[in-house]
Every structure is written in structure tokens, then in C-alpha cells.
PDB file of C-alpha atoms in Angstrom:
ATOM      1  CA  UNK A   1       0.000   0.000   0.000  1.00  0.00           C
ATOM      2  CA  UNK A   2       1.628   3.684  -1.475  1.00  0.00           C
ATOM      3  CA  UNK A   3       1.855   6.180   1.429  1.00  0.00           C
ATOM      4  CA  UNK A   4      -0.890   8.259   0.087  1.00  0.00           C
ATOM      5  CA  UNK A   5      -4.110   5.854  -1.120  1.00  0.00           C
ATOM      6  CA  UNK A   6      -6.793   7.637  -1.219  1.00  0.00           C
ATOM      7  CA  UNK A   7      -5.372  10.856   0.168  1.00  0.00           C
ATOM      8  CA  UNK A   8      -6.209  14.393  -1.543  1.00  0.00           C
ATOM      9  CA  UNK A   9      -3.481  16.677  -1.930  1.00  0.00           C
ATOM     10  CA  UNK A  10      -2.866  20.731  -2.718  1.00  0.00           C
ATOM     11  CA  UNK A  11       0.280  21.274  -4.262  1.00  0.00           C
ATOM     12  CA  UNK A  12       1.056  25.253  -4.794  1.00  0.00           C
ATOM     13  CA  UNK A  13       3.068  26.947  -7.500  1.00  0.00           C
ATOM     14  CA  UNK A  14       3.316  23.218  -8.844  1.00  0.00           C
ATOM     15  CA  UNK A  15       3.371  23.760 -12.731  1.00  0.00           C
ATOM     16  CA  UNK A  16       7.531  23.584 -12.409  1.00  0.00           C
ATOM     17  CA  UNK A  17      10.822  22.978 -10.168  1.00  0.00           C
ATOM     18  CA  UNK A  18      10.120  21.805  -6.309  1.00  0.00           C
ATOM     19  CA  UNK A  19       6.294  21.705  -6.475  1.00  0.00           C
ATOM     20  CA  UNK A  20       6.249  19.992  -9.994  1.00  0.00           C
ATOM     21  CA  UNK A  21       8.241  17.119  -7.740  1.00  0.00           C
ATOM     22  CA  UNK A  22       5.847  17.268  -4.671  1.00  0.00           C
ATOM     23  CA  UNK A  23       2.943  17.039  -7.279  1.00  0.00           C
ATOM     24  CA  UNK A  24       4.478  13.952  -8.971  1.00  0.00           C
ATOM     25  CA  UNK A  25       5.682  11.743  -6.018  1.00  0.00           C
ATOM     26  CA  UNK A  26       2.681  12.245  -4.422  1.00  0.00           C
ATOM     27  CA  UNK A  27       0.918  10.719  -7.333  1.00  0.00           C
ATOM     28  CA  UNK A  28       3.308   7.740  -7.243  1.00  0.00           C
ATOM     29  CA  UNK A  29       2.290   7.247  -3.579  1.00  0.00           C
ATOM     30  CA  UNK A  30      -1.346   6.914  -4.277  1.00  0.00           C
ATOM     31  CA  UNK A  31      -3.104  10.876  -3.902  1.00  0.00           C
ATOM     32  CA  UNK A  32      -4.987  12.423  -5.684  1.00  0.00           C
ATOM     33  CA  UNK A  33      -3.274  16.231  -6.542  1.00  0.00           C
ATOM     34  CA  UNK A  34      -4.846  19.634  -7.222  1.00  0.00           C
ATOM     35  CA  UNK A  35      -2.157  20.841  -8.985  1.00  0.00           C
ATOM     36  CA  UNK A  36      -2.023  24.538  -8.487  1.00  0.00           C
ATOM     37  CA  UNK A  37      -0.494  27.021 -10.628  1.00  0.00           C
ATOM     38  CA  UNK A  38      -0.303  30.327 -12.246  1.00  0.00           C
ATOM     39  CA  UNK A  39       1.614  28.857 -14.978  1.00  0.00           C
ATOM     40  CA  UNK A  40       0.576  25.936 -16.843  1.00  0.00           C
ATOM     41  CA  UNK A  41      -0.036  23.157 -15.020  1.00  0.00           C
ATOM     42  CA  UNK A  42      -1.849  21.280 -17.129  1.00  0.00           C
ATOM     43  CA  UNK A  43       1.129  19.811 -18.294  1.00  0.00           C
ATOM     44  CA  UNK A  44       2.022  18.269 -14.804  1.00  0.00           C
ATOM     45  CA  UNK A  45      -1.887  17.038 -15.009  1.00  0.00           C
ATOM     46  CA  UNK A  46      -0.809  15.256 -18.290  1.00  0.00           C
ATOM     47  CA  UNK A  47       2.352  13.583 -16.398  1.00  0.00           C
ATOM     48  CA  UNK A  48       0.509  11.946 -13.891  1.00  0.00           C
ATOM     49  CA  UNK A  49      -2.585  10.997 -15.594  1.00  0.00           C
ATOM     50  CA  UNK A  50       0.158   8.986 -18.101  1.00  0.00           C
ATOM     51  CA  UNK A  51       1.679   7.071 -15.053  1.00  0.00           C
ATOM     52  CA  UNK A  52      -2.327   6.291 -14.055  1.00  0.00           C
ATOM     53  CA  UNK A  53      -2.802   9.190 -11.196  1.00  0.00           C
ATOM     54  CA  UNK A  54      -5.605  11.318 -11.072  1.00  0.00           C
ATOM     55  CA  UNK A  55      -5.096  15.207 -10.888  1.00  0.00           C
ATOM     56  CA  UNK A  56      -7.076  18.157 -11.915  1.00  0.00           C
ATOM     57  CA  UNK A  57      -5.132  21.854 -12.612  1.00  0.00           C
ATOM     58  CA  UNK A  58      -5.988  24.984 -10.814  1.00  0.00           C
ATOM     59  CA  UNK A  59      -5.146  28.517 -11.653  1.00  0.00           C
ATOM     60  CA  UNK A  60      -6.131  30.293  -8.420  1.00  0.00           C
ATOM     61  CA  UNK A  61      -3.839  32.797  -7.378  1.00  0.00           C
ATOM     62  CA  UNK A  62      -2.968  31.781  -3.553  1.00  0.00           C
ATOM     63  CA  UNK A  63      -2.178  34.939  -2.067  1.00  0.00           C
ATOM     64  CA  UNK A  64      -5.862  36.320  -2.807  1.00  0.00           C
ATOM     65  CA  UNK A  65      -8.495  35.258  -0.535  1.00  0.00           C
ATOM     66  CA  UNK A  66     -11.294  34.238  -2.461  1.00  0.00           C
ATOM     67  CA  UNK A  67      -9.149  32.637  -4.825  1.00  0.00           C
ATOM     68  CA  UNK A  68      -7.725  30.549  -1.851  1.00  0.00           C
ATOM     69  CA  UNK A  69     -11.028  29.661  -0.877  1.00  0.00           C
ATOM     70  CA  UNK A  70     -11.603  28.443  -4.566  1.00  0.00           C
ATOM     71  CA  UNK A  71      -8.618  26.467  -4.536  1.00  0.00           C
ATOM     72  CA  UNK A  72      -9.464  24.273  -1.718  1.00  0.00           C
ATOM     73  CA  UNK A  73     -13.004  24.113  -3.042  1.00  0.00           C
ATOM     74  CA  UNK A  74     -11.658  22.603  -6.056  1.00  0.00           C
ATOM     75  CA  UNK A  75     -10.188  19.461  -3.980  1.00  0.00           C
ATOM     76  CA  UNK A  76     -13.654  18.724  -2.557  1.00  0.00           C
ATOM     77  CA  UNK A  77     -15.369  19.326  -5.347  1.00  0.00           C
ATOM     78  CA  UNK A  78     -13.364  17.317  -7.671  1.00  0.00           C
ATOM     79  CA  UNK A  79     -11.948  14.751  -4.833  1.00  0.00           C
ATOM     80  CA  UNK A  80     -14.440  14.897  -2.476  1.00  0.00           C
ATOM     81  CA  UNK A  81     -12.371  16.340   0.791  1.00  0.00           C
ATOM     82  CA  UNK A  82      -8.610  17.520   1.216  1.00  0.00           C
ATOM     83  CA  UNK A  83      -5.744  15.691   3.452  1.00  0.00           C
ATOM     84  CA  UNK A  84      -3.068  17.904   2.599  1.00  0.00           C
ATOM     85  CA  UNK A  85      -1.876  21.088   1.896  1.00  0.00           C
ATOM     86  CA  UNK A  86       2.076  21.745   0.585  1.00  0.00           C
ATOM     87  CA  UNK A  87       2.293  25.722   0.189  1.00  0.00           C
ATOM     88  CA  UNK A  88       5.011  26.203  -1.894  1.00  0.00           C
ATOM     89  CA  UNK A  89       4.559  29.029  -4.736  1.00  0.00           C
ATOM     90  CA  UNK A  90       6.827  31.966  -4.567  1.00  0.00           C
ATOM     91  CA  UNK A  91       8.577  34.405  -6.385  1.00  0.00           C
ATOM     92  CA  UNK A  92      11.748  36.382  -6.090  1.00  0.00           C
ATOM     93  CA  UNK A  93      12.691  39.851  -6.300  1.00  0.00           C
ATOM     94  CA  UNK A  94      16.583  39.896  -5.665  1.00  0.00           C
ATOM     95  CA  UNK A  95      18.274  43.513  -5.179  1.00  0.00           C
ATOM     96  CA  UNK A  96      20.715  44.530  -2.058  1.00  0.00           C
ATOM     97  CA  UNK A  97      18.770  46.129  -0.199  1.00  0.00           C
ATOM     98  CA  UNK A  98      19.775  50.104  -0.919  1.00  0.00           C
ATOM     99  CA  UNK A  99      18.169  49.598  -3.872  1.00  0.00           C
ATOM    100  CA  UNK A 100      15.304  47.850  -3.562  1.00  0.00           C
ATOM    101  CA  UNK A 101      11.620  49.418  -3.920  1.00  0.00           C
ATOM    102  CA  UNK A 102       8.515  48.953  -2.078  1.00  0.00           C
ATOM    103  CA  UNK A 103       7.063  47.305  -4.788  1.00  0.00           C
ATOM    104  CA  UNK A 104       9.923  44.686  -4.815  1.00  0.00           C
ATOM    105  CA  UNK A 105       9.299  44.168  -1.051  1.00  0.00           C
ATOM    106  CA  UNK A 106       5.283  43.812  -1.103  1.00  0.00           C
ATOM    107  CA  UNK A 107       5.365  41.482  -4.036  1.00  0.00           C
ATOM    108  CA  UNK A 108       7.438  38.695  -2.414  1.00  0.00           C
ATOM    109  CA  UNK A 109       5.427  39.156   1.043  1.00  0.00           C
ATOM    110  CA  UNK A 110       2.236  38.654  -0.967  1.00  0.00           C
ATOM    111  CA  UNK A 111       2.981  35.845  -3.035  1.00  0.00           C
ATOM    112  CA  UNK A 112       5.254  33.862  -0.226  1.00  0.00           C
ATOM    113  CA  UNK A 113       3.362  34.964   3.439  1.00  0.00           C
ATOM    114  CA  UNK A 114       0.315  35.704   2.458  1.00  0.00           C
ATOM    115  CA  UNK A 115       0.170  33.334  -0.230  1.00  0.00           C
ATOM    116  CA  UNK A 116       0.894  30.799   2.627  1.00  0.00           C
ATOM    117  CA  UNK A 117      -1.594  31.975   5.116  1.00  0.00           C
ATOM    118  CA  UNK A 118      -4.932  32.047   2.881  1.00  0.00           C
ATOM    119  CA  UNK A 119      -4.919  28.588   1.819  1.00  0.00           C
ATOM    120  CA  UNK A 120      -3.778  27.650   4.827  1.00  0.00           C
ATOM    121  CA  UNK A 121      -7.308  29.322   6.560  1.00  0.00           C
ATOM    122  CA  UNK A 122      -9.308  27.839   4.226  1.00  0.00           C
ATOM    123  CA  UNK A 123      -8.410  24.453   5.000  1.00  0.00           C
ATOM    124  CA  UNK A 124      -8.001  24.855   8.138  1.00  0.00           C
ATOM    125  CA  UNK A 125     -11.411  26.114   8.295  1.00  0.00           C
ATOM    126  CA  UNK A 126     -12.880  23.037   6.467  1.00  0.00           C
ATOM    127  CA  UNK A 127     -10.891  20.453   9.034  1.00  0.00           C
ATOM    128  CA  UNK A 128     -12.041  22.640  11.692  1.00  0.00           C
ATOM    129  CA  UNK A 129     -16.091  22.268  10.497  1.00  0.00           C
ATOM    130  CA  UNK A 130     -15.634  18.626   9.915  1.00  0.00           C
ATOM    131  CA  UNK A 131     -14.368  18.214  13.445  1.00  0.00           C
ATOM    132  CA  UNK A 132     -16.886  20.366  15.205  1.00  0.00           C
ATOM    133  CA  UNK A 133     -19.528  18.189  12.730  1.00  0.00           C
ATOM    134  CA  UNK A 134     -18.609  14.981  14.706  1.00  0.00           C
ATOM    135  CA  UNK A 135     -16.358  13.950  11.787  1.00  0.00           C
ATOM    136  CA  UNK A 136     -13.360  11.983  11.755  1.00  0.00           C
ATOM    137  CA  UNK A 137     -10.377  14.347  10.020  1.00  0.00           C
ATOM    138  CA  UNK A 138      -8.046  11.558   8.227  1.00  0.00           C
ATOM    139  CA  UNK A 139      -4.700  12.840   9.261  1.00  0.00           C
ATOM    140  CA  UNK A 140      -4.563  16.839   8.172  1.00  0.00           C
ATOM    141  CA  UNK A 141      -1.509  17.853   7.320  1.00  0.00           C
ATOM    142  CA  UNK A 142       0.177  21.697   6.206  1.00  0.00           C
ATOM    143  CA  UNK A 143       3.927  21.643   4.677  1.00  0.00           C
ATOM    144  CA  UNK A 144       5.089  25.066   4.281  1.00  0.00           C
ATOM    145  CA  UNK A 145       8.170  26.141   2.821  1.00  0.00           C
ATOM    146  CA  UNK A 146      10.937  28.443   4.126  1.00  0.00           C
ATOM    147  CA  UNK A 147      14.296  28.874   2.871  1.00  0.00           C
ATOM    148  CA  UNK A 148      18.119  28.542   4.241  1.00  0.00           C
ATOM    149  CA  UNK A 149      17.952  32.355   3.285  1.00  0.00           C
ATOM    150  CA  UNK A 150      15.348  33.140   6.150  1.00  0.00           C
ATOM    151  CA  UNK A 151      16.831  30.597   8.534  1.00  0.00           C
ATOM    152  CA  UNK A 152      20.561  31.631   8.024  1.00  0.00           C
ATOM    153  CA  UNK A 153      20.675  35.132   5.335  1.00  0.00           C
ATOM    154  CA  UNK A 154      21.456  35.932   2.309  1.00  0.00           C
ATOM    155  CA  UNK A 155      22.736  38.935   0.937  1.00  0.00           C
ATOM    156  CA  UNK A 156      20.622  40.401  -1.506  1.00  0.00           C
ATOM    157  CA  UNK A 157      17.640  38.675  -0.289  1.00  0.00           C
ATOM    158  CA  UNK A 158      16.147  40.825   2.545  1.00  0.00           C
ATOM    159  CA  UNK A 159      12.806  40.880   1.342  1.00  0.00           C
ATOM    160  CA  UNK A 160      12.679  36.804   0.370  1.00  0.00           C
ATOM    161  CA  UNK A 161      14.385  35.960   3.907  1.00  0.00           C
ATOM    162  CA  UNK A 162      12.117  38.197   5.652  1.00  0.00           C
ATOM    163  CA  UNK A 163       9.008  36.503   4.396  1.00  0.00           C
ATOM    164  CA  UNK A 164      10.711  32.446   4.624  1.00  0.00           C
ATOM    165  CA  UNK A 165      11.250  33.164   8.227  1.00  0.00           C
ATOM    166  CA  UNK A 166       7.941  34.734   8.861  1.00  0.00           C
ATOM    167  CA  UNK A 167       7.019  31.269   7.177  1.00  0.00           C
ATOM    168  CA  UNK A 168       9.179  29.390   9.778  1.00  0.00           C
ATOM    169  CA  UNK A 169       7.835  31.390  12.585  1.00  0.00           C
ATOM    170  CA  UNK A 170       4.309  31.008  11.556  1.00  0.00           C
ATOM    171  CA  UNK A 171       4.871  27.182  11.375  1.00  0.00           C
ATOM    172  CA  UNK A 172       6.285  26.829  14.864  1.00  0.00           C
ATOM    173  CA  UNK A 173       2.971  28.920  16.197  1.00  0.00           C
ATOM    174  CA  UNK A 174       0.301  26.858  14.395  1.00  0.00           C
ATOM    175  CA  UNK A 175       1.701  23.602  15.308  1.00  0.00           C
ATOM    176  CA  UNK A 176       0.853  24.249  18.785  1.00  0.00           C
ATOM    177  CA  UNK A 177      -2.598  26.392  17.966  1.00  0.00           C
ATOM    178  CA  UNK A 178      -3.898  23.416  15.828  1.00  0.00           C
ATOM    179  CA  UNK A 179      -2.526  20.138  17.721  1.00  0.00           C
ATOM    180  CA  UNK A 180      -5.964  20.206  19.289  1.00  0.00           C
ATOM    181  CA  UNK A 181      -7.257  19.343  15.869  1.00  0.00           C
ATOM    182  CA  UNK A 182      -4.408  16.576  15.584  1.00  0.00           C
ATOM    183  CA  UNK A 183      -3.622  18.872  12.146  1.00  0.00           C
ATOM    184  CA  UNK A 184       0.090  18.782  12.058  1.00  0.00           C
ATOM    185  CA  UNK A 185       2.103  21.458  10.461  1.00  0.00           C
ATOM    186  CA  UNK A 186       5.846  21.270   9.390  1.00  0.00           C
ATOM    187  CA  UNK A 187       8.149  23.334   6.789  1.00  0.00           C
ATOM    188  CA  UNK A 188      11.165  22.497   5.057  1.00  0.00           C
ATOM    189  CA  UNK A 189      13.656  24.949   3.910  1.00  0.00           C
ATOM    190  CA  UNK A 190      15.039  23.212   0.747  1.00  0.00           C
ATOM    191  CA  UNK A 191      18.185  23.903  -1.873  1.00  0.00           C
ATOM    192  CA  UNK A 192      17.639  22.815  -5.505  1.00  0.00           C
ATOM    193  CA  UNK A 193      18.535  23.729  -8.715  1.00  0.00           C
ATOM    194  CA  UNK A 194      15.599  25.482 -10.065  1.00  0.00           C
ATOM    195  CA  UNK A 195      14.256  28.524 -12.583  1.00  0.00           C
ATOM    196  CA  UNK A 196      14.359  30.148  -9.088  1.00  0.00           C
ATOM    197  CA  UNK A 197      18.101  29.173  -8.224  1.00  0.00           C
ATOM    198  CA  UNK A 198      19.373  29.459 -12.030  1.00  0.00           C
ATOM    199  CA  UNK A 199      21.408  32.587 -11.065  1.00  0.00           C
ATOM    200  CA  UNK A 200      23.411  32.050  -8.775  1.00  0.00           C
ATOM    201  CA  UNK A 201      26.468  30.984 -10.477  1.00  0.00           C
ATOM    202  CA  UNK A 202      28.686  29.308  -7.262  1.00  0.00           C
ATOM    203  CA  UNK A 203      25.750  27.269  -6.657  1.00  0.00           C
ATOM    204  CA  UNK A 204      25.281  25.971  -9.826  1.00  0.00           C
ATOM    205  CA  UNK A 205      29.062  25.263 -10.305  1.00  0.00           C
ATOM    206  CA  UNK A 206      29.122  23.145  -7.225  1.00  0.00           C
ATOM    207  CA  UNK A 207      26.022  21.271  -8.252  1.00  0.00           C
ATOM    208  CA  UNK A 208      27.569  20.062 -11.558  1.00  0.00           C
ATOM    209  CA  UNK A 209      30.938  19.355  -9.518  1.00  0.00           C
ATOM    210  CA  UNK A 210      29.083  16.627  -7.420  1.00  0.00           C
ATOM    211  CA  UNK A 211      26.883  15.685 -10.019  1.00  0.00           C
ATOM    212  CA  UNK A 212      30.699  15.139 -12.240  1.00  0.00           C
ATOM    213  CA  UNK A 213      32.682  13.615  -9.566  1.00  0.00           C
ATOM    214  CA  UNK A 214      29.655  11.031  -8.009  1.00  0.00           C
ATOM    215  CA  UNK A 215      27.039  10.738 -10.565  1.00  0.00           C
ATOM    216  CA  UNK A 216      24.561  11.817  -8.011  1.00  0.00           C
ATOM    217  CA  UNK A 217      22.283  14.603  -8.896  1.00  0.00           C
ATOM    218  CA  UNK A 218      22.221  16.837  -5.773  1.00  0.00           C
ATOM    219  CA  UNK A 219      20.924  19.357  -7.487  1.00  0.00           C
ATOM    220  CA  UNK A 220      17.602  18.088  -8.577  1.00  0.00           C
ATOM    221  CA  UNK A 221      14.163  19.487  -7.064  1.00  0.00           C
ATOM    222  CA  UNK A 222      13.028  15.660  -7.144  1.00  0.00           C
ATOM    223  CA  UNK A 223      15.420  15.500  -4.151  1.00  0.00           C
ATOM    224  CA  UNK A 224      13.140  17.296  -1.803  1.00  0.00           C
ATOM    225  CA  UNK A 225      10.136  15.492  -2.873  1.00  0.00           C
ATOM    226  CA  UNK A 226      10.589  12.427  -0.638  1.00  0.00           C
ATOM    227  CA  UNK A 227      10.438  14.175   2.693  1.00  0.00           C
ATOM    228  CA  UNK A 228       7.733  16.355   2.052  1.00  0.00           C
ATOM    229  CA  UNK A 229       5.825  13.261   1.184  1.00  0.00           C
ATOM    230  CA  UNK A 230       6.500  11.315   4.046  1.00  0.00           C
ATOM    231  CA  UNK A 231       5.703  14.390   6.633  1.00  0.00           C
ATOM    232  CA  UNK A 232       2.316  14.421   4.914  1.00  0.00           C
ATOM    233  CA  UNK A 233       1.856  10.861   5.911  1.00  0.00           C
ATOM    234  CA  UNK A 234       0.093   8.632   8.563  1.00  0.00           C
ATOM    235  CA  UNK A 235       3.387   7.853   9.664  1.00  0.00           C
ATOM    236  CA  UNK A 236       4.761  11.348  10.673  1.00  0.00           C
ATOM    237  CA  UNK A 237       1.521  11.817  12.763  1.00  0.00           C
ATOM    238  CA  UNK A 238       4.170  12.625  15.791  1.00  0.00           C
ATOM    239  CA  UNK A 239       6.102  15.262  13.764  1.00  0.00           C
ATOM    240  CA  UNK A 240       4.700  18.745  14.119  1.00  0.00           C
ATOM    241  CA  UNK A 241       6.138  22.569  14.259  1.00  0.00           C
ATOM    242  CA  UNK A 242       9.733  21.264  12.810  1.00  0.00           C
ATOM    243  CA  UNK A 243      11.632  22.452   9.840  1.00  0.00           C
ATOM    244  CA  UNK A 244      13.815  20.849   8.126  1.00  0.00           C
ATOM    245  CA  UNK A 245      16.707  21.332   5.839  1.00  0.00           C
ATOM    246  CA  UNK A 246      16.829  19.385   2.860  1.00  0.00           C
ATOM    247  CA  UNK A 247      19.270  19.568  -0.335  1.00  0.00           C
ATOM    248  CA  UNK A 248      20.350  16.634  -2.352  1.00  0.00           C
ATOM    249  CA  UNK A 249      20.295  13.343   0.130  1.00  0.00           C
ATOM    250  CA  UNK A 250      20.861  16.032   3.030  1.00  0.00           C
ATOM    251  CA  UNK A 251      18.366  16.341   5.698  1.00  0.00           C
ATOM    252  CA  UNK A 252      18.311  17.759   9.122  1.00  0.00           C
ATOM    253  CA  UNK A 253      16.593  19.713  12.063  1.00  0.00           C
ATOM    254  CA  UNK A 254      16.981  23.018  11.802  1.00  0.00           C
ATOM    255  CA  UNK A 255      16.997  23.994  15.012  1.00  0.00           C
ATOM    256  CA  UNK A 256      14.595  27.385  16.474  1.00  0.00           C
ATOM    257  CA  UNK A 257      15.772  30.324  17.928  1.00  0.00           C
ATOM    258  CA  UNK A 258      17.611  30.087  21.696  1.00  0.00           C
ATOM    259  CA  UNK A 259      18.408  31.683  24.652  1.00  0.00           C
ATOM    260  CA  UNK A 260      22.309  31.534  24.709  1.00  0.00           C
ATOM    261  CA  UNK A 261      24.155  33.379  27.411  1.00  0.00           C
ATOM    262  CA  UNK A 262      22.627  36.091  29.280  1.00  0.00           C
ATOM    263  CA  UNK A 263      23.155  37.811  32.819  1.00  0.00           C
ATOM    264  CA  UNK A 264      20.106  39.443  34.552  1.00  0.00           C
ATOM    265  CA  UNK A 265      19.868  41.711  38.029  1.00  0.00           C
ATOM    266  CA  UNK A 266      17.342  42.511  39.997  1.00  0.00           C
ATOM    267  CA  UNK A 267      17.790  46.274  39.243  1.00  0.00           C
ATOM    268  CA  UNK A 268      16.919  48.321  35.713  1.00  0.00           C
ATOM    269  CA  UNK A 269      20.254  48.489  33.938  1.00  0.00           C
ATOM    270  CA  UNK A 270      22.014  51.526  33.576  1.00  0.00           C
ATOM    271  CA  UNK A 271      23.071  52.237  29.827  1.00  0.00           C
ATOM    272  CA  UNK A 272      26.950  53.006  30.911  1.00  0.00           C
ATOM    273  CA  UNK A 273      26.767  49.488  32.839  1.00  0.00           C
ATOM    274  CA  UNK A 274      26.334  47.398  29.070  1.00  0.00           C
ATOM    275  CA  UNK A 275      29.845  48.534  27.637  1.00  0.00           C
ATOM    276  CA  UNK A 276      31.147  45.604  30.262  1.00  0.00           C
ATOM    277  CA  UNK A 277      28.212  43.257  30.157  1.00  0.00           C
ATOM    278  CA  UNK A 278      26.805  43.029  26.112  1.00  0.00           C
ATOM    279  CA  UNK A 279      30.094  42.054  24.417  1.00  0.00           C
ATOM    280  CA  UNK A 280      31.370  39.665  26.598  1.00  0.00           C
ATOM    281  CA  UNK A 281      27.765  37.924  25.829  1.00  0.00           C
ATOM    282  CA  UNK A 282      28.096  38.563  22.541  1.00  0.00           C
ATOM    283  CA  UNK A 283      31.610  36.465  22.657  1.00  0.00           C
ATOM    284  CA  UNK A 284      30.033  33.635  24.552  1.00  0.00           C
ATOM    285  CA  UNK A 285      27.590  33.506  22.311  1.00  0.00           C
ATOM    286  CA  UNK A 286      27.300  31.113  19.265  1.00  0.00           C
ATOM    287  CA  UNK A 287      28.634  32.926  16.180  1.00  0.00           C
ATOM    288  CA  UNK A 288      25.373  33.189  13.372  1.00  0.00           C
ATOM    289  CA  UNK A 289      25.369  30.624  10.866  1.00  0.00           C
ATOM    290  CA  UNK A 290      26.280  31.229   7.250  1.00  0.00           C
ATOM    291  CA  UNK A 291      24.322  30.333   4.053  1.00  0.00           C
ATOM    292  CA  UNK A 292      24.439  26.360   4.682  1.00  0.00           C
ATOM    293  CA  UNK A 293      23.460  26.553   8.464  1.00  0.00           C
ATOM    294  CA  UNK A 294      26.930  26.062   9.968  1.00  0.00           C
ATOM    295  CA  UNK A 295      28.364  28.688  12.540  1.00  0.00           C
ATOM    296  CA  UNK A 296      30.377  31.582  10.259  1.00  0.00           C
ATOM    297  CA  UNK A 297      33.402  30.543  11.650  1.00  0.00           C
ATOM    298  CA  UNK A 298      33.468  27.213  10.855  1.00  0.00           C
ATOM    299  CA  UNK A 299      33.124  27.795   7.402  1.00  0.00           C
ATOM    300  CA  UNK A 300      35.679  30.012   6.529  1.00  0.00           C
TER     301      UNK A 300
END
């Protein structure tokens, strides 16, 4: 029995890349997939129709609200209820920061945030109902997607990191609202080669290196595919408010925010008093990570 029989699945900004991946192995593994799209999805549709899947294309824009809504009508309309939702469209809108616009900045926080958060309600809201109704929800599950760049930075990518650890954030805080509901809800924060990741050149180069030297394709998006899958299962029914880091066969924890050192007295601090106390702390303190999630120091 495939992971997914008789599941129902929405796969976002799944016409190409990472969610053209999700959209097939979930397919493999037995769902049924709304594949969802501004671009033409149809042609993903096609792929897993061929293979003997069943999938319908949808062209709702996910960062408007009745549009959302729409979407995740489509899945009971055409499936008859919805088990999963992978948010994963986004855009990008690279500039350092001195010169980018507002319109730069507002158009990766709609697609990516909001574009997250109003599917997300609406099915949400339709596992909520069915509970409340008496009925049994079949293992609800939200994937989200953040990024290395809003877990660890990126230059160049203030507005894009911004929103993928808003995403992160938001993922940690809905875990806990909605484990009531037994809905889990994870992210990943993936690295692929994709028409997203085209330009930047080091990448690339090191992609081809491994691909040259051991024949394994680290770069693919069908890489990321397999984990997202699973965490949508039955079986990861214990696994909620984690994100995880996944590039070629990497994957890991990537591990929340902490309290490192700190000092506290039992008196308001006087500014001239923090000269001695912040940059010893500061010292003691774990050094940020760089682009891959290891400390900055390690990696140079």
C-alpha cells in the first residue's frame, strides 16, 4: 500500500521545479493532486494521468483570498475532501537592499506569506467544520516552505528571507494552535537547482561538480520530494512545528531560535553598565550561521 491511497493533496506553484516534484511523487504514492499554478499546469496534469494518477489543474492565485477559498473548493469538489496542503509558490525579487523598492518588497510578502496563510485558513477552516460536525479528520496535514535564506541570510535577499522566516515562525505557532485538531504542520527549507536558483552561479558550479565527480544529482528538485511526502503521511503523525533542511540526500533539524548566554539583576540596567556586560555575551555567544546553516566561523 503507497503512502498516500486515497489521500487528496494541494500542491502550490506546482506547474515547475520543487512543487512539480511534490505534485508527482505524491501521485506515485497513491493521492490524488490539485495541482495549483499560475503557470501551466496542465502539463504536470498530463504527467501523472500517463503514469495512471488522477489530478485536476488549478489557476487560483494563492495569495488572494477568495481565490484561496476556490482552490481548496476545487479538492472537494473534484476529490471529495482535502488531506493535505504543501504551500510552496513563490517568487523572487533579488536587489541589495539600498536599492530595492517597495514594490519589490510587497510582491514577495504577498505571493510567499500571504500566499501561505490564505490557503492555509481555508483548510483549516474546512478540518475545523468537519471536526466540530462529529467527523473523523483523516490525518490533516500543512507543509510550508521556508528557505536557508530566512533561517541563516542571504545577501541580496532581505525581502525573500524576511518573508521564509515569517514562514518558519508562523509554522512553529500553528503547530501548537492546531494540535488540538491533531492537524500537524511542518516546513522544510530546501536547496535545488531550479528557474528560481538558475542565477546564482557558485551554486550551480558546485552542483555540476558533485553531479561530475559522483554521478549523483544533488541538485535536482526531485530531491526534496521524498520528505515532504512522508511528513504528509500517517506515519509522521508525531512530527509537528519542525523544519527541516533538505538539499540533495541532506536532511536535518533546523533547530529554532535560543536563549544563549545572558546575565540578569534585579535592578533596571544603567546604559553606561552594558559597555562591560553586552560584548562579553556577545563572545560567549554562538557565532550566526552562514548560508548552509553552519556557525560563520566554521566555514571560513
Amino acid at each position: 500500500m503507497a503512502l498516500h491511497d486515497g489521500r487528496v493533496v494541494i500542491v502550490t506553484g506546482a506547474a515547475g521545479g520543487i512543487g512539480r516534484e511534490h505534485a508527482l511523487e505524491f501521485a506515485r504514492q497513491g493521492a490524488q493532486v490539485v495541482v495549483n499554478d499560475l503557470g501551466p499546469a496542465e502539463a504536470v496534469v498530463e504527467e501523472i494521468t500517463a503514469m495512471g494518477g488522477r489530478a485536476v489543474a488549478n489557476h487560483d492565485d494563492v495569495s488572494d483570498w477568495d481565490a484561496a477559498g476556490s482552490l481548496v473548493q476545487t479538492a472537494l469538489d473534484e476529490f471529495g475532501d482535502l488531506h493535505v496542503l504543501v504551500n510552496n509558490a513563490g517568487i523572487l525579487r533579488d536587489k541589495m537592499f539600498v536599492n530595492m523598492d517597495v514594490d519589490m518588497w510587497d510582491a514577495v510578502m504577498k505571493v510567499h506569506l500571504r500566499g501561505t496563510f490564505c490557503p492555509t485558513k481555508h483548510a483549516v477552516a474546512h478540518w475545523r467544520a468537519k471536526a466540530k460536525a462529529g467527523e473523523r479528520v483523516h490525518h490533516p496535514r500543512v507543509i510550508n516552505t521556508s528557505s536557508p535564506s530566512g533561517l541563516y541570510g542571504n545577501v541580496g535577499q532581505s525581502n525573500y528571507g524576511a518573508a521564509k522566516a515569517a514562514i518558519a515562525a508562523f509554522t512553529v505557532i500553528l503547530a501548537d494552535e492546531l494540535a488540538r485538531l491533531d492537524i500537524t504542520v511542518n516546513a522544510i527549507a530546501p536547496s535545488a537547482l531550479t528557474g528560481m536558483t538558475a542565477g546564482l552561479h557558485d551554486y550551480v558550479e558546485k552542483m555540476k561538480e558533485i553531479k561530475a565527480t559522483t554521478g549523483f544529482d544533488a541538485g535536482s528538485p526531485a530531491n526534496i520530494a521524498p520528505l515532504v511526502v512522508w511528513l504528509a503521511s500517517e506515519e509522521a503523525a508525531d512530527i509537528t512545528g519542525r523544519v527541516f533542511n533538505v538539499k540533495g540526500g541532506a536532511i536535518s533539524v533546523a533547530e529554532t531560535w535560543t536563549a544563549g548566554p545572558g546575565v540578569e539583576q534585579w535592578e533596571r540596567w544603567d546604559p553606561a553598565q552594558l559597555g562591560a556586560v553586552v560584548p562579553k555575551l556577545v563572545a560567549d555567544a554562538r557565532p550566526n550561521s552562514d548560508g548552509s546553516g553552519k556557525p560563520r566561523a566554521e566555514s571560513r
